[in-house]
Amino acid sequence: MAQASLGSLRLYGVAAVESGQAISLAEGTTLVHYRALAAVVEPSPYSVSTLEDNDVSKYVAVLEQAHAHSAILPAPPGTVFRSESTLTRWLELHYFTLTEALSVVEGHAA
C-alpha cells in the first residue's frame, strides 16, 4: 500500500510559462517552474486515487482556468508525484518533448 507523503503533488498539466512569470494559473493551484515550463499542481496525498465526479469536474475547471492564461498539456487525471524534486526531474527529462508538444497546441482552442 502506498504511504501518504506530505510533499506530494497532484499534477493537472504542464504549461508554457516563463520562470517567475506567474504564481498560479488556476485557483487553488501553484506552479513548479522548470525553464520555460510550469507544472500546474496542488498538494495531494501520495496514494492511488479513485476519481469521483467532483474530482473530474475540478480537473476540468483547473485546466480551463489555466488555458485562459497559457497553452497547457493536460496530465492524466489523478497523476501524483511523490515530491517537488521528483516532478522537477520529470520536467527536466521530458523538457524538449513537452516544449515541442506545447508549440503544437499553442493558439488552438480547447
Short mmCIF file of the C-alpha atoms (twelve columns), coordinates in Angstrom:
data_MODEL
# 
_entry.id   MODEL 
# 
loop_
_atom_site.group_PDB 
_atom_site.id 
_atom_site.type_symbol 
_atom_site.label_atom_id 
_atom_site.label_alt_id 
_atom_site.label_comp_id 
_atom_site.label_asym_id 
_atom_site.label_seq_id 
_atom_site.Cartn_x 
_atom_site.Cartn_y 
_atom_site.Cartn_z 
_atom_site.pdbx_PDB_model_num 
ATOM 1   C CA . MET A 1   0.000   0.000  0.000   1 
ATOM 2   C CA . ALA A 2   1.280   3.475  -0.845  1 
ATOM 3   C CA . GLN A 3   2.039   5.765  2.047   1 
ATOM 4   C CA . ALA A 4   0.749   9.306  2.290   1 
ATOM 5   C CA . SER A 5   3.540   11.844 1.807   1 
ATOM 6   C CA . LEU A 6   3.377   15.436 2.946   1 
ATOM 7   C CA . GLY A 7   5.258   16.864 -0.040  1 
ATOM 8   C CA . SER A 8   3.417   15.053 -2.820  1 
ATOM 9   C CA . LEU A 9   1.753   16.984 -5.635  1 
ATOM 10  C CA . ARG A 10  -1.218  16.320 -7.921  1 
ATOM 11  C CA . LEU A 11  -0.326  17.324 -11.476 1 
ATOM 12  C CA . TYR A 12  -3.064  18.888 -13.606 1 
ATOM 13  C CA . GLY A 13  -0.930  19.783 -16.577 1 
ATOM 14  C CA . VAL A 14  2.187   21.435 -17.951 1 
ATOM 15  C CA . ALA A 15  2.001   24.982 -19.287 1 
ATOM 16  C CA . ALA A 16  4.237   27.266 -21.321 1 
ATOM 17  C CA . VAL A 17  5.214   29.868 -18.712 1 
ATOM 18  C CA . GLU A 18  8.430   31.832 -18.323 1 
ATOM 19  C CA . SER A 19  10.136  31.262 -14.984 1 
ATOM 20  C CA . GLY A 20  8.806   33.649 -12.370 1 
ATOM 21  C CA . GLN A 21  6.052   34.952 -14.670 1 
ATOM 22  C CA . ALA A 22  3.163   33.691 -12.557 1 
ATOM 23  C CA . ILE A 23  2.485   32.110 -9.191  1 
ATOM 24  C CA . SER A 24  -0.659  30.292 -10.315 1 
ATOM 25  C CA . LEU A 25  -2.750  29.804 -13.440 1 
ATOM 26  C CA . ALA A 26  -5.811  28.397 -11.665 1 
ATOM 27  C CA . GLU A 27  -7.444  28.919 -8.293  1 
ATOM 28  C CA . GLY A 28  -6.130  26.598 -5.578  1 
ATOM 29  C CA . THR A 29  -3.016  25.597 -7.521  1 
ATOM 30  C CA . THR A 30  0.623   26.598 -7.643  1 
ATOM 31  C CA . LEU A 31  3.307   26.300 -10.288 1 
ATOM 32  C CA . VAL A 32  6.503   24.279 -10.265 1 
ATOM 33  C CA . HIS A 33  8.810   26.015 -12.752 1 
ATOM 34  C CA . TYR A 34  11.472  24.461 -14.934 1 
ATOM 35  C CA . ARG A 35  12.946  26.740 -17.603 1 
ATOM 36  C CA . ALA A 36  10.044  27.817 -19.909 1 
ATOM 37  C CA . LEU A 37  7.643   25.236 -18.450 1 
ATOM 38  C CA . ALA A 38  5.500   25.172 -15.348 1 
ATOM 39  C CA . ALA A 39  3.605   22.266 -13.838 1 
ATOM 40  C CA . VAL A 40  0.158   23.217 -12.505 1 
ATOM 41  C CA . VAL A 41  -0.102  21.398 -9.160  1 
ATOM 42  C CA . GLU A 42  -1.760  21.201 -5.768  1 
ATOM 43  C CA . PRO A 43  -0.773  19.317 -2.601  1 
ATOM 44  C CA . SER A 44  -2.206  15.795 -2.528  1 
ATOM 45  C CA . PRO A 45  -1.694  12.545 -0.627  1 
ATOM 46  C CA . TYR A 46  0.708   10.174 -2.369  1 
ATOM 47  C CA . SER A 47  -1.654  7.272  -2.891  1 
ATOM 48  C CA . VAL A 48  -3.666  5.534  -5.553  1 
ATOM 49  C CA . SER A 49  -6.618  7.796  -6.198  1 
ATOM 50  C CA . THR A 50  -10.098 6.901  -7.294  1 
ATOM 51  C CA . LEU A 51  -11.645 9.731  -9.248  1 
ATOM 52  C CA . GLU A 52  -15.123 10.820 -8.255  1 
ATOM 53  C CA . ASP A 53  -17.342 13.074 -10.370 1 
ATOM 54  C CA . ASN A 54  -16.375 16.153 -8.324  1 
ATOM 55  C CA . ASP A 55  -12.657 15.319 -8.843  1 
ATOM 56  C CA . VAL A 56  -13.160 15.209 -12.612 1 
ATOM 57  C CA . SER A 57  -15.148 18.470 -12.504 1 
ATOM 58  C CA . LYS A 58  -12.323 20.155 -10.575 1 
ATOM 59  C CA . TYR A 59  -9.745  18.737 -13.016 1 
ATOM 60  C CA . VAL A 60  -11.642 20.219 -15.979 1 
ATOM 61  C CA . ALA A 61  -12.131 23.569 -14.199 1 
ATOM 62  C CA . VAL A 62  -8.411  23.857 -13.378 1 
ATOM 63  C CA . LEU A 63  -7.447  23.081 -16.978 1 
ATOM 64  C CA . GLU A 64  -9.961  25.623 -18.332 1 
ATOM 65  C CA . GLN A 65  -8.659  28.344 -15.987 1 
ATOM 66  C CA . ALA A 66  -5.039  27.568 -16.870 1 
ATOM 67  C CA . HIS A 67  -5.820  27.503 -20.600 1 
ATOM 68  C CA . ALA A 68  -7.206  31.041 -20.333 1 
ATOM 69  C CA . HIS A 69  -3.643  32.187 -19.467 1 
ATOM 70  C CA . SER A 70  -1.387  29.835 -21.404 1 
ATOM 71  C CA . ALA A 71  -1.153  26.789 -23.639 1 
ATOM 72  C CA . ILE A 72  -1.387  23.686 -21.438 1 
ATOM 73  C CA . LEU A 73  -0.844  19.964 -21.869 1 
ATOM 74  C CA . PRO A 74  -3.236  18.097 -19.572 1 
ATOM 75  C CA . ALA A 75  -1.847  15.330 -17.381 1 
ATOM 76  C CA . PRO A 76  -3.830  12.118 -16.967 1 
ATOM 77  C CA . PRO A 77  -6.410  12.736 -14.195 1 
ATOM 78  C CA . GLY A 78  -5.142  11.622 -10.787 1 
ATOM 79  C CA . THR A 79  -1.413  11.904 -11.582 1 
ATOM 80  C CA . VAL A 80  0.513   12.431 -8.324  1 
ATOM 81  C CA . PHE A 81  4.265   12.934 -7.877  1 
ATOM 82  C CA . ARG A 82  5.967   11.973 -4.610  1 
ATOM 83  C CA . SER A 83  7.781   15.305 -4.272  1 
ATOM 84  C CA . GLU A 84  8.521   18.594 -5.996  1 
ATOM 85  C CA . SER A 85  12.051  17.407 -6.740  1 
ATOM 86  C CA . THR A 86  10.700  14.274 -8.450  1 
ATOM 87  C CA . LEU A 87  8.363   16.419 -10.556 1 
ATOM 88  C CA . THR A 88  11.157  18.850 -11.427 1 
ATOM 89  C CA . ARG A 89  13.364  15.949 -12.521 1 
ATOM 90  C CA . TRP A 90  10.494  14.641 -14.701 1 
ATOM 91  C CA . LEU A 91  10.110  18.101 -16.285 1 
ATOM 92  C CA . GLU A 92  13.857  18.175 -16.924 1 
ATOM 93  C CA . LEU A 93  13.886  14.711 -18.521 1 
ATOM 94  C CA . HIS A 94  10.938  15.464 -20.798 1 
ATOM 95  C CA . TYR A 95  11.630  19.163 -21.419 1 
ATOM 96  C CA . PHE A 96  12.146  19.014 -25.183 1 
ATOM 97  C CA . THR A 97  9.197   16.694 -25.811 1 
ATOM 98  C CA . LEU A 98  6.908   18.868 -23.667 1 
ATOM 99  C CA . THR A 99  8.019   22.122 -25.332 1 
ATOM 100 C CA . GLU A 100 7.506   20.615 -28.791 1 
ATOM 101 C CA . ALA A 101 4.027   19.413 -27.835 1 
ATOM 102 C CA . LEU A 102 3.165   22.831 -26.395 1 
ATOM 103 C CA . SER A 103 4.260   24.515 -29.624 1 
ATOM 104 C CA . VAL A 104 1.800   22.290 -31.500 1 
ATOM 105 C CA . VAL A 105 -1.187  23.127 -29.253 1 
ATOM 106 C CA . GLU A 106 -0.346  26.803 -28.696 1 
ATOM 107 C CA . GLY A 107 -3.011  29.023 -30.206 1 
ATOM 108 C CA . HIS A 108 -5.569  26.236 -30.578 1 
ATOM 109 C CA . ALA A 109 -8.894  26.253 -28.729 1 
ATOM 110 C CA . ALA A 110 -9.609  23.609 -26.121 1 
# 
